[in-house]
CSV table of C-alpha atoms in Angstrom, one decimal:
chain,number,residue,atom,x,y,z
S,17,UNK,CA,69.3,1.7,-50.1
S,18,UNK,CA,66.9,0.1,-52.5
S,19,UNK,CA,67.3,-3.3,-50.8
S,20,UNK,CA,66.7,-1.7,-47.3
S,21,UNK,CA,63.7,0.2,-48.6
S,22,UNK,CA,62.3,-2.9,-50.3
S,23,UNK,CA,62.8,-4.9,-47.0
S,24,UNK,CA,60.9,-2.3,-45.0
S,25,UNK,CA,58.2,-2.2,-47.6
S,26,UNK,CA,57.9,-6.0,-47.5
S,27,UNK,CA,57.8,-6.0,-43.7
S,28,UNK,CA,55.1,-3.4,-43.6
S,29,UNK,CA,53.1,-5.2,-46.3
S,30,UNK,CA,53.4,-8.4,-44.3
S,31,UNK,CA,52.3,-6.7,-41.1
S,32,UNK,CA,49.3,-5.2,-42.9
S,33,UNK,CA,48.3,-8.5,-44.4
S,34,UNK,CA,48.7,-10.3,-41.1
S,35,UNK,CA,46.7,-7.7,-39.2
S,36,UNK,CA,44.0,-7.7,-41.8
S,37,UNK,CA,43.7,-11.5,-41.6
S,38,UNK,CA,43.7,-11.3,-37.8
S,39,UNK,CA,40.9,-8.7,-37.9
S,40,UNK,CA,38.8,-10.9,-40.2
S,41,UNK,CA,39.3,-13.9,-37.9
S,42,UNK,CA,38.3,-11.9,-34.8
S,43,UNK,CA,35.2,-10.5,-36.5
S,44,UNK,CA,34.1,-14.0,-37.6
S,45,UNK,CA,34.7,-15.4,-34.1
S,46,UNK,CA,33.1,-12.4,-32.3
S,47,UNK,CA,31.5,-13.3,-29.0
S,48,UNK,CA,31.3,-10.0,-27.2
S,49,UNK,CA,31.9,-6.3,-27.3
S,50,UNK,CA,35.1,-6.6,-25.3
S,51,UNK,CA,36.8,-8.6,-28.1
S,52,UNK,CA,36.1,-5.7,-30.6
S,53,UNK,CA,37.6,-3.3,-28.2
S,54,UNK,CA,40.8,-5.3,-27.8
S,55,UNK,CA,41.0,-5.8,-31.5
S,56,UNK,CA,40.5,-2.1,-32.1
S,57,UNK,CA,43.3,-1.3,-29.7
S,58,UNK,CA,45.7,-3.7,-31.5
S,59,UNK,CA,44.8,-2.2,-34.9
S,60,UNK,CA,45.1,1.3,-33.7
S,61,UNK,CA,48.5,0.6,-32.3
S,62,UNK,CA,49.5,-0.9,-35.6
S,63,UNK,CA,48.4,2.2,-37.4
S,64,UNK,CA,50.4,4.4,-35.0
S,65,UNK,CA,53.4,2.2,-35.6
S,66,UNK,CA,53.0,2.8,-39.4
S,67,UNK,CA,52.8,6.5,-38.8
S,68,UNK,CA,56.0,6.3,-36.8
S,69,UNK,CA,57.8,4.5,-39.6
S,70,UNK,CA,56.5,7.0,-42.2
S,71,UNK,CA,57.7,9.8,-39.9
S,72,UNK,CA,61.1,8.3,-39.7
S,73,UNK,CA,61.3,8.1,-43.5
S,74,UNK,CA,60.1,11.6,-43.9
S,75,UNK,CA,62.9,12.9,-41.7
S,76,UNK,CA,65.3,12.0,-44.4
S,77,UNK,CA,63.6,14.5,-46.7
S,78,UNK,CA,64.3,18.3,-46.7
S,79,UNK,CA,61.0,19.9,-46.2
S,80,UNK,CA,57.5,18.4,-46.2
S,81,UNK,CA,55.2,16.3,-48.3
S,82,UNK,CA,53.4,18.8,-50.6
S,83,UNK,CA,51.2,17.9,-53.6
S,84,UNK,CA,53.1,14.7,-54.0
S,85,UNK,CA,56.5,16.4,-54.4
S,86,UNK,CA,59.4,15.5,-52.1
S,87,UNK,CA,62.7,17.5,-52.3
S,88,UNK,CA,65.6,15.4,-51.1
S,89,UNK,CA,69.2,16.4,-50.1
S,90,UNK,CA,70.6,13.5,-52.0
S,91,UNK,CA,70.0,13.7,-55.8
S,92,UNK,CA,71.1,10.1,-56.3
S,93,UNK,CA,68.3,8.6,-54.2
S,94,UNK,CA,65.7,11.3,-54.8
S,95,UNK,CA,63.6,9.2,-57.2
S,96,UNK,CA,63.8,6.1,-55.0
S,97,UNK,CA,62.9,7.8,-51.8
S,98,UNK,CA,60.0,9.7,-53.4
S,99,UNK,CA,58.6,6.5,-54.9
S,100,UNK,CA,58.9,4.4,-51.7
S,101,UNK,CA,57.8,7.3,-49.4
S,102,UNK,CA,54.6,7.9,-51.4
S,103,UNK,CA,53.8,4.2,-51.5
S,104,UNK,CA,54.3,3.9,-47.7
S,105,UNK,CA,52.1,6.9,-47.2
S,106,UNK,CA,49.2,5.4,-49.1
S,107,UNK,CA,49.4,2.0,-47.4
S,108,UNK,CA,48.3,3.3,-43.9
S,109,UNK,CA,45.9,5.8,-45.5
S,110,UNK,CA,43.9,3.0,-47.0
S,111,UNK,CA,44.2,1.0,-43.8
S,112,UNK,CA,42.8,4.0,-41.8
S,113,UNK,CA,39.8,4.1,-44.0
S,114,UNK,CA,39.2,0.4,-43.2
S,115,UNK,CA,39.6,1.2,-39.5
S,116,UNK,CA,37.0,4.0,-39.7
S,117,UNK,CA,34.6,1.4,-41.1
S,118,UNK,CA,35.7,-1.0,-38.4
S,119,UNK,CA,35.1,1.6,-35.7
S,120,UNK,CA,31.6,2.0,-37.0
S,121,UNK,CA,31.0,-1.7,-36.4
S,122,UNK,CA,32.1,-1.2,-32.8
S,123,UNK,CA,29.8,1.8,-32.4
S,124,UNK,CA,26.9,-0.3,-33.8
S,125,UNK,CA,27.7,-3.1,-31.3
S,126,UNK,CA,27.7,-0.6,-28.4
S,127,UNK,CA,24.3,0.8,-29.4
S,128,UNK,CA,22.9,-2.7,-29.9
S,129,UNK,CA,24.2,-3.9,-26.4
S,130,UNK,CA,22.9,-0.8,-24.6
S,131,UNK,CA,19.6,-0.9,-26.4
S,132,UNK,CA,19.1,-4.5,-25.2
S,133,UNK,CA,19.9,-3.5,-21.6
S,134,UNK,CA,17.5,-0.5,-21.7
S,135,UNK,CA,14.8,-2.6,-23.4
S,136,UNK,CA,15.0,-5.3,-20.7
S,137,UNK,CA,15.0,-2.8,-17.9
S,138,UNK,CA,12.0,-1.0,-19.4
S,139,UNK,CA,10.1,-4.2,-19.6
S,140,UNK,CA,10.7,-4.8,-15.9
S,141,UNK,CA,9.6,-1.2,-15.1
S,142,UNK,CA,6.5,-1.6,-17.2
S,143,UNK,CA,5.6,-4.8,-15.2
S,144,UNK,CA,6.1,-2.9,-11.9
S,145,UNK,CA,3.9,0.0,-13.1
S,146,UNK,CA,1.2,-2.5,-14.3
S,147,UNK,CA,1.2,-4.1,-10.8
S,148,UNK,CA,0.8,-0.7,-9.1
S,149,UNK,CA,-2.0,0.4,-11.5
S,150,UNK,CA,-3.9,-2.9,-10.9
S,151,UNK,CA,-3.7,-2.8,-7.1
S,152,UNK,CA,-4.5,0.9,-7.1
S,153,UNK,CA,-7.7,0.2,-9.2
S,154,UNK,CA,-8.7,-2.5,-6.7
S,155,UNK,CA,-8.1,-0.1,-3.8
S,156,UNK,CA,-10.3,2.6,-5.4
S,157,UNK,CA,-13.0,0.0,-6.0
S,158,UNK,CA,-12.8,-1.1,-2.3
S,159,UNK,CA,-13.1,2.6,-1.2
S,160,UNK,CA,-16.2,3.0,-3.4
S,161,UNK,CA,-17.7,-0.2,-1.9
S,162,UNK,CA,-17.1,1.1,1.6
S,163,UNK,CA,-18.7,4.4,0.8
S,164,UNK,CA,-21.7,2.7,-0.7
S,165,UNK,CA,-22.2,0.4,2.3
S,166,UNK,CA,-21.6,3.2,4.7
S,167,UNK,CA,-24.3,5.3,3.2
S,168,UNK,CA,-26.7,2.3,3.4
S,169,UNK,CA,-25.7,1.8,7.1
S,170,UNK,CA,-26.4,5.5,7.8
S,171,UNK,CA,-29.7,5.3,6.0
S,172,UNK,CA,-30.8,2.2,7.9
S,173,UNK,CA,-29.7,3.8,11.2
S,174,UNK,CA,-31.9,6.8,10.5
S,175,UNK,CA,-34.7,4.4,9.4
S,176,UNK,CA,-34.5,2.7,12.8
S,177,UNK,CA,-34.6,6.0,14.6
S,178,UNK,CA,-37.7,7.0,12.6
S,179,UNK,CA,-39.4,3.7,13.2
S,180,UNK,CA,-38.8,4.0,17.0
S,181,UNK,CA,-40.1,7.6,17.0
S,182,UNK,CA,-43.3,6.4,15.3
S,183,UNK,CA,-43.7,3.7,17.9
S,184,UNK,CA,-43.2,6.3,20.7
S,185,UNK,CA,-45.7,8.7,19.0
S,186,UNK,CA,-48.3,5.9,18.7
S,187,UNK,CA,-47.7,4.9,22.3
S,188,UNK,CA,-48.1,8.4,23.6
S,189,UNK,CA,-51.4,8.7,21.6
S,190,UNK,CA,-52.8,5.7,23.4
S,191,UNK,CA,-52.8,3.4,20.4
S,192,UNK,CA,-54.1,-0.1,21.0
S,193,UNK,CA,-51.7,-2.9,21.8
S,194,UNK,CA,-52.5,-4.8,18.6
S,195,UNK,CA,-51.8,-1.7,16.5
S,196,UNK,CA,-48.8,-0.9,18.6
S,197,UNK,CA,-47.3,-4.3,17.9
S,198,UNK,CA,-47.1,-3.4,14.2
S,199,UNK,CA,-44.9,-0.4,15.1
S,200,UNK,CA,-42.8,-2.8,17.2
S,201,UNK,CA,-42.4,-5.1,14.2
S,202,UNK,CA,-41.3,-2.1,12.1
S,203,UNK,CA,-38.7,-1.2,14.7
S,204,UNK,CA,-37.5,-4.8,14.8
S,205,UNK,CA,-37.3,-5.1,11.0
S,206,UNK,CA,-35.4,-1.8,10.7
S,207,UNK,CA,-33.0,-2.8,13.5
S,208,UNK,CA,-32.2,-6.2,12.0
S,209,UNK,CA,-31.6,-4.7,8.6
S,210,UNK,CA,-29.4,-2.1,10.2
S,211,UNK,CA,-27.3,-4.7,12.0
S,212,UNK,CA,-26.9,-6.9,8.9
S,213,UNK,CA,-25.7,-3.9,6.9
S,214,UNK,CA,-23.4,-2.9,9.8
S,215,UNK,CA,-21.8,-6.4,9.6
S,216,UNK,CA,-21.4,-5.9,5.8
S,217,UNK,CA,-19.7,-2.6,6.4
S,218,UNK,CA,-17.3,-4.2,9.0
S,219,UNK,CA,-16.4,-6.8,6.3
S,220,UNK,CA,-15.9,-4.1,3.7
S,221,UNK,CA,-13.6,-2.1,6.0
S,222,UNK,CA,-11.6,-5.2,6.8
S,223,UNK,CA,-11.3,-5.9,3.1
S,224,UNK,CA,-10.3,-2.3,2.4
S,225,UNK,CA,-7.6,-2.4,5.1
S,226,UNK,CA,-6.2,-5.7,3.6
S,227,UNK,CA,-6.1,-4.1,0.1
S,228,UNK,CA,-4.5,-1.0,1.5
S,229,UNK,CA,-1.8,-3.1,3.1
S,230,UNK,CA,-1.2,-5.0,-0.1
S,231,UNK,CA,-1.1,-1.7,-2.0
S,232,UNK,CA,1.6,-0.3,0.3
S,233,UNK,CA,3.5,-3.6,0.1
S,234,UNK,CA,3.3,-3.6,-3.7
S,235,UNK,CA,4.5,0.0,-3.9
S,236,UNK,CA,7.4,-0.7,-1.6
S,237,UNK,CA,8.3,-3.8,-3.7
S,238,UNK,CA,8.0,-1.9,-7.0
S,239,UNK,CA,10.1,1.0,-5.7
S,240,UNK,CA,12.7,-1.4,-4.4
S,241,UNK,CA,12.7,-3.3,-7.7
S,242,UNK,CA,12.9,-0.1,-9.7
S,243,UNK,CA,15.8,1.0,-7.6
S,244,UNK,CA,17.6,-2.3,-8.1
S,245,UNK,CA,16.9,-2.2,-11.9
S,246,UNK,CA,18.1,1.4,-12.0
S,247,UNK,CA,21.3,0.5,-10.2
S,248,UNK,CA,21.9,-2.6,-12.4
S,249,UNK,CA,21.2,-0.7,-15.6
S,250,UNK,CA,23.4,2.1,-14.7
S,251,UNK,CA,26.2,-0.3,-13.8
S,252,UNK,CA,25.8,-2.2,-17.1
S,253,UNK,CA,25.7,1.0,-19.2
S,254,UNK,CA,28.6,2.5,-17.4
S,255,UNK,CA,30.6,-0.8,-17.8
S,256,UNK,CA,29.8,-1.0,-21.5
S,257,UNK,CA,30.6,2.6,-22.1
S,258,UNK,CA,33.8,2.5,-20.1
S,259,UNK,CA,35.1,-0.5,-22.0
S,260,UNK,CA,35.0,1.6,-25.1
S,261,UNK,CA,35.3,5.1,-23.9
S,262,UNK,CA,38.8,5.0,-22.5
S,263,UNK,CA,40.5,3.2,-25.4
S,264,UNK,CA,38.6,5.1,-28.0
S,265,UNK,CA,39.3,8.5,-26.4
S,266,UNK,CA,43.0,7.6,-26.2
S,267,UNK,CA,43.0,6.6,-29.9
S,268,UNK,CA,41.1,9.8,-30.7
S,269,UNK,CA,43.9,11.8,-29.3
S,270,UNK,CA,46.3,10.2,-31.8
S,271,UNK,CA,44.0,9.8,-34.7
S,272,UNK,CA,41.8,12.9,-34.9
S,273,UNK,CA,38.4,12.6,-36.5
S,274,UNK,CA,38.6,8.8,-37.0
S,275,UNK,CA,36.9,7.6,-33.9
S,276,UNK,CA,33.6,9.0,-32.7
S,277,UNK,CA,33.5,10.6,-29.3
S,278,UNK,CA,31.4,9.1,-26.5
S,279,UNK,CA,31.7,11.8,-24.0
S,280,UNK,CA,28.4,13.6,-24.8
S,281,UNK,CA,26.1,10.5,-24.7
S,282,UNK,CA,22.8,11.2,-23.0
S,283,UNK,CA,20.3,8.5,-22.2
S,284,UNK,CA,16.6,9.3,-22.6
S,285,UNK,CA,15.5,6.6,-20.2
S,286,UNK,CA,17.0,8.6,-17.3
S,287,UNK,CA,14.3,11.3,-17.3
S,288,UNK,CA,11.6,8.7,-17.9
S,289,UNK,CA,12.8,6.5,-15.0
S,290,UNK,CA,13.1,9.4,-12.6
S,291,UNK,CA,9.6,10.5,-13.5
S,292,UNK,CA,8.3,7.0,-12.9
S,293,UNK,CA,9.9,6.9,-9.4
S,294,UNK,CA,8.4,10.3,-8.6
S,295,UNK,CA,5.0,9.2,-9.7
S,296,UNK,CA,5.2,6.2,-7.3
S,297,UNK,CA,6.1,8.6,-4.5
S,298,UNK,CA,3.2,10.9,-5.4
S,299,UNK,CA,0.8,7.9,-5.3
S,300,UNK,CA,2.2,6.8,-2.0
S,301,UNK,CA,2.0,10.2,-0.4
S,302,UNK,CA,-1.6,10.8,-1.6
S,303,UNK,CA,-2.9,7.7,0.2
S,304,UNK,CA,-5.6,9.1,2.6
S,305,UNK,CA,-7.9,7.6,5.2
S,306,UNK,CA,-11.1,6.0,4.1
S,307,UNK,CA,-13.4,8.8,2.8
S,308,UNK,CA,-16.7,7.8,4.3
S,309,UNK,CA,-18.8,9.5,7.0
S,310,UNK,CA,-17.9,8.3,10.6
S,311,UNK,CA,-20.7,6.3,12.3
S,312,UNK,CA,-22.0,7.1,15.9
S,313,UNK,CA,-20.6,3.8,17.2
S,314,UNK,CA,-17.6,1.5,17.0
S,315,UNK,CA,-17.3,-1.7,15.0
S,316,UNK,CA,-16.5,-3.5,18.3
S,317,UNK,CA,-20.2,-3.6,19.0
S,318,UNK,CA,-21.2,-5.0,15.6
S,319,UNK,CA,-21.2,-8.6,16.9
S,320,UNK,CA,-23.9,-7.9,19.6
S,321,UNK,CA,-27.2,-9.7,19.0
S,322,UNK,CA,-30.2,-8.0,17.5
S,323,UNK,CA,-32.6,-6.6,20.1
S,324,UNK,CA,-35.9,-8.4,20.6
S,325,UNK,CA,-39.1,-6.4,20.9
S,326,UNK,CA,-41.6,-7.1,23.6
S,327,UNK,CA,-45.0,-8.4,22.5
S,328,UNK,CA,-46.5,-7.8,25.9
S,329,UNK,CA,-46.5,-4.0,26.3
S,330,UNK,CA,-47.4,-4.1,30.0
S,331,UNK,CA,-44.0,-2.8,31.2
S,332,UNK,CA,-45.1,-0.9,34.2
S,333,UNK,CA,-44.8,-3.9,36.6
S,334,UNK,CA,-41.4,-5.7,37.0
S,335,UNK,CA,-41.5,-9.4,37.4
S,336,UNK,CA,-38.1,-9.8,39.1
S,337,UNK,CA,-34.8,-8.0,39.8
S,338,UNK,CA,-31.3,-9.0,38.7
S,339,UNK,CA,-27.7,-7.8,39.1
S,340,UNK,CA,-25.7,-6.3,36.2
S,341,UNK,CA,-22.6,-8.5,35.8
S,342,UNK,CA,-20.9,-6.4,33.1
S,343,UNK,CA,-21.4,-2.7,32.2
S,344,UNK,CA,-23.2,-2.0,28.9
S,345,UNK,CA,-23.4,1.3,26.9
S,346,UNK,CA,-26.6,2.0,24.9
S,347,UNK,CA,-26.3,2.5,21.2
S,348,UNK,CA,-29.9,2.9,20.1
S,349,UNK,CA,-32.8,4.8,21.7
S,350,UNK,CA,-34.5,1.6,22.8
S,351,UNK,CA,-31.4,0.5,24.9
S,352,UNK,CA,-30.2,1.9,28.2
S,353,UNK,CA,-26.7,2.2,29.7
S,354,UNK,CA,-26.1,0.2,32.9
S,355,UNK,CA,-23.1,-0.2,35.2
S,356,UNK,CA,-21.6,-3.3,36.6
S,357,UNK,CA,-22.8,-4.2,40.1
S,358,UNK,CA,-26.1,-2.3,39.9
S,359,UNK,CA,-29.6,-3.7,40.3
S,360,UNK,CA,-32.3,-3.6,37.6
S,361,UNK,CA,-35.9,-4.6,37.3
S,362,UNK,CA,-36.8,-7.0,34.6
S,363,UNK,CA,-40.1,-7.2,32.8
S,364,UNK,CA,-39.7,-10.5,31.1
S,365,UNK,CA,-37.7,-13.6,31.8
S,366,UNK,CA,-34.3,-13.3,30.2
S,367,UNK,CA,-34.9,-16.2,27.7
S,368,UNK,CA,-34.1,-14.1,24.6
S,369,UNK,CA,-30.8,-12.4,23.5
S,370,UNK,CA,-32.1,-9.1,25.0
S,371,UNK,CA,-34.1,-8.3,28.1
S,372,UNK,CA,-36.3,-5.3,28.8
S,373,UNK,CA,-35.2,-3.7,32.1
S,374,UNK,CA,-35.4,-0.5,34.2
S,375,UNK,CA,-33.3,1.1,36.8
S,376,UNK,CA,-34.4,0.6,40.4
S,377,UNK,CA,-35.7,4.2,40.3
S,378,UNK,CA,-37.6,3.4,37.1
S,379,UNK,CA,-36.4,6.6,35.6
S,380,UNK,CA,-34.8,4.8,32.7
S,381,UNK,CA,-36.1,1.8,30.7
S,382,UNK,CA,-34.8,-0.2,27.7
S,383,UNK,CA,-33.1,-3.2,26.4
S,384,UNK,CA,-29.8,-4.7,27.6
S,385,UNK,CA,-28.1,-8.0,26.5
S,386,UNK,CA,-29.4,-10.9,28.6
S,387,UNK,CA,-25.8,-12.2,28.9
S,388,UNK,CA,-24.8,-9.4,31.2
S,389,UNK,CA,-27.6,-10.1,33.8
S,390,UNK,CA,-27.3,-12.6,36.7
S,391,UNK,CA,-29.7,-13.5,39.6
S,392,UNK,CA,-29.2,-12.0,43.0
S,393,UNK,CA,-30.6,-12.9,46.5
S,394,UNK,CA,-33.2,-10.2,46.5
S,395,UNK,CA,-36.9,-10.6,45.6
S,396,UNK,CA,-39.4,-8.0,44.5
S,397,UNK,CA,-41.8,-6.7,47.1
S,398,UNK,CA,-44.7,-4.4,46.9
S,399,UNK,CA,-45.1,-1.8,49.7
S,400,UNK,CA,-48.7,-1.8,50.8
S,401,UNK,CA,-48.4,1.0,53.3
S,402,UNK,CA,-46.0,3.8,53.9
S,403,UNK,CA,-43.4,3.4,56.6
S,404,UNK,CA,-41.4,6.0,58.4
S,405,UNK,CA,-38.2,4.7,59.9
S,406,UNK,CA,-37.8,4.8,63.7
S,407,UNK,CA,-34.0,4.5,63.8
S,408,UNK,CA,-31.0,4.6,61.5
S,409,UNK,CA,-31.2,0.9,60.7
S,410,UNK,CA,-34.6,1.3,59.0
S,411,UNK,CA,-35.4,3.0,55.7
S,412,UNK,CA,-38.4,4.9,54.4
S,413,UNK,CA,-40.8,3.2,51.9
S,414,UNK,CA,-44.0,4.5,50.2
S,415,UNK,CA,-47.2,2.7,49.5
S,416,UNK,CA,-47.3,1.4,45.9
S,417,UNK,CA,-43.5,1.3,45.7
S,418,UNK,CA,-41.7,-1.8,44.3
S,419,UNK,CA,-38.7,-2.6,46.4
S,420,UNK,CA,-36.1,-5.4,46.7
S,421,UNK,CA,-36.2,-7.6,49.8
S,422,UNK,CA,-33.7,-10.2,51.0
S,423,UNK,CA,-34.4,-12.0,54.2
S,424,UNK,CA,-36.9,-11.9,57.0
S,425,UNK,CA,-35.6,-11.5,60.6
S,426,UNK,CA,-37.5,-10.4,63.7
S,427,UNK,CA,-40.6,-9.5,61.6
S,428,UNK,CA,-38.5,-7.2,59.4
S,429,UNK,CA,-37.3,-7.5,55.8
S,430,UNK,CA,-33.7,-6.4,54.8
S,431,UNK,CA,-34.7,-4.2,51.8
S,432,UNK,CA,-33.4,-1.9,49.0
S,433,UNK,CA,-35.8,1.0,48.2
S,434,UNK,CA,-36.2,2.9,44.9
S,435,UNK,CA,-33.9,5.6,46.2
S,436,UNK,CA,-31.0,3.2,46.6
S,437,UNK,CA,-31.3,3.1,50.4
S,438,UNK,CA,-30.7,-0.2,52.2
S,439,UNK,CA,-32.2,-1.1,55.6
S,440,UNK,CA,-35.0,-2.8,57.5
S,441,UNK,CA,-38.7,-2.5,56.7
S,442,UNK,CA,-41.5,-4.2,58.8
S,443,UNK,CA,-43.0,-7.3,57.4
S,444,UNK,CA,-46.6,-6.1,57.5
S,445,UNK,CA,-45.7,-3.2,55.1
S,446,UNK,CA,-44.7,-5.5,52.3
S,447,UNK,CA,-46.2,-8.3,50.2
S,448,UNK,CA,-44.2,-10.5,47.8
S,449,UNK,CA,-45.0,-9.9,44.2
S,450,UNK,CA,-46.0,-12.7,41.9
S,451,UNK,CA,-44.0,-13.1,38.7
S,452,UNK,CA,-47.0,-12.0,36.6
S,453,UNK,CA,-48.8,-9.6,38.8
């Protein structure tokens, strides 16, 4: 019996020595957390094997281990079994203490690995958030710039209206041509300033739209990156935890209170990350249209040339008539709306960007772009005596009326009167107007 016991004791001692040496070698050659887990499983299994052997020995005893006293059914081997049993009991007990220390190393490596994962992810998230804050600041500055320029445009627009009103007031009061020209110069200066600032606003709005698009793209990229980081981080943490959780929980079932439980771990970064994602969504949802006052015209007209002001204020006598080749919509009080295909009188040769015209009825006068006017076969004629038509091929004209005449046949002109009627008028009722009459 003694020899058998000594043999078992020797075998257990050798196993413990071998496993301890193996554990030291593994720790020295540690390259990853997984190796620690594998080593932990091996050592835990070894401990369970020792417990099994102790249990087998204790089955030989009558009763249980109590205060170091073992009653045995065989008096002749009582002393031997007691001695060997106690020694075998203390061997795994000491080893378990070593394993508790070893499991603490595993726990430290888990925390170290997960802290590194969380730190790396947080750095990436901070970078995304910094990009969002930078582009958001640029966007707010662009909005402020648009609002500032928009106010200037509105002010210059009102200045132009006031300058034109002063010109009209001076004209209605019979102000001399020389003094009236100063009012025209004021209108011209205000109009030019207004168009220049209008161009600046168009550029500012285009810049704002570009920044807005970049802002949206940055948000989308950051949200996608955050989602990718979140997915990767969760996978890494779950993988790390799962590598340890299952074997450690299994060992915990057999070795109570020796291995810490990982089932209640809560990660603080989760709440922080969710809040960050929600803040991105809030920023995205709060993007609103440009907050400046709408102007009474579209930016499509901003490229039109600046109107020219007449120096010669004798605008009661037209010098020629032309056809409107393209419709134009007035934007300022000194402009008029004309439709494609209609005739207009001109009061100066269209050598500038803008030409002062009137309708055939002369009920509306103002500037139109010179580029929309083209010559037509009619000439301007002055009616020297009233004529009442004798048939439906003729039209009525009044003395002093300016009309458009085309060709002379059988002593009659083919004419267009101020009421828009087309027909024949006797030659002796009309004289051709000189360009500068």
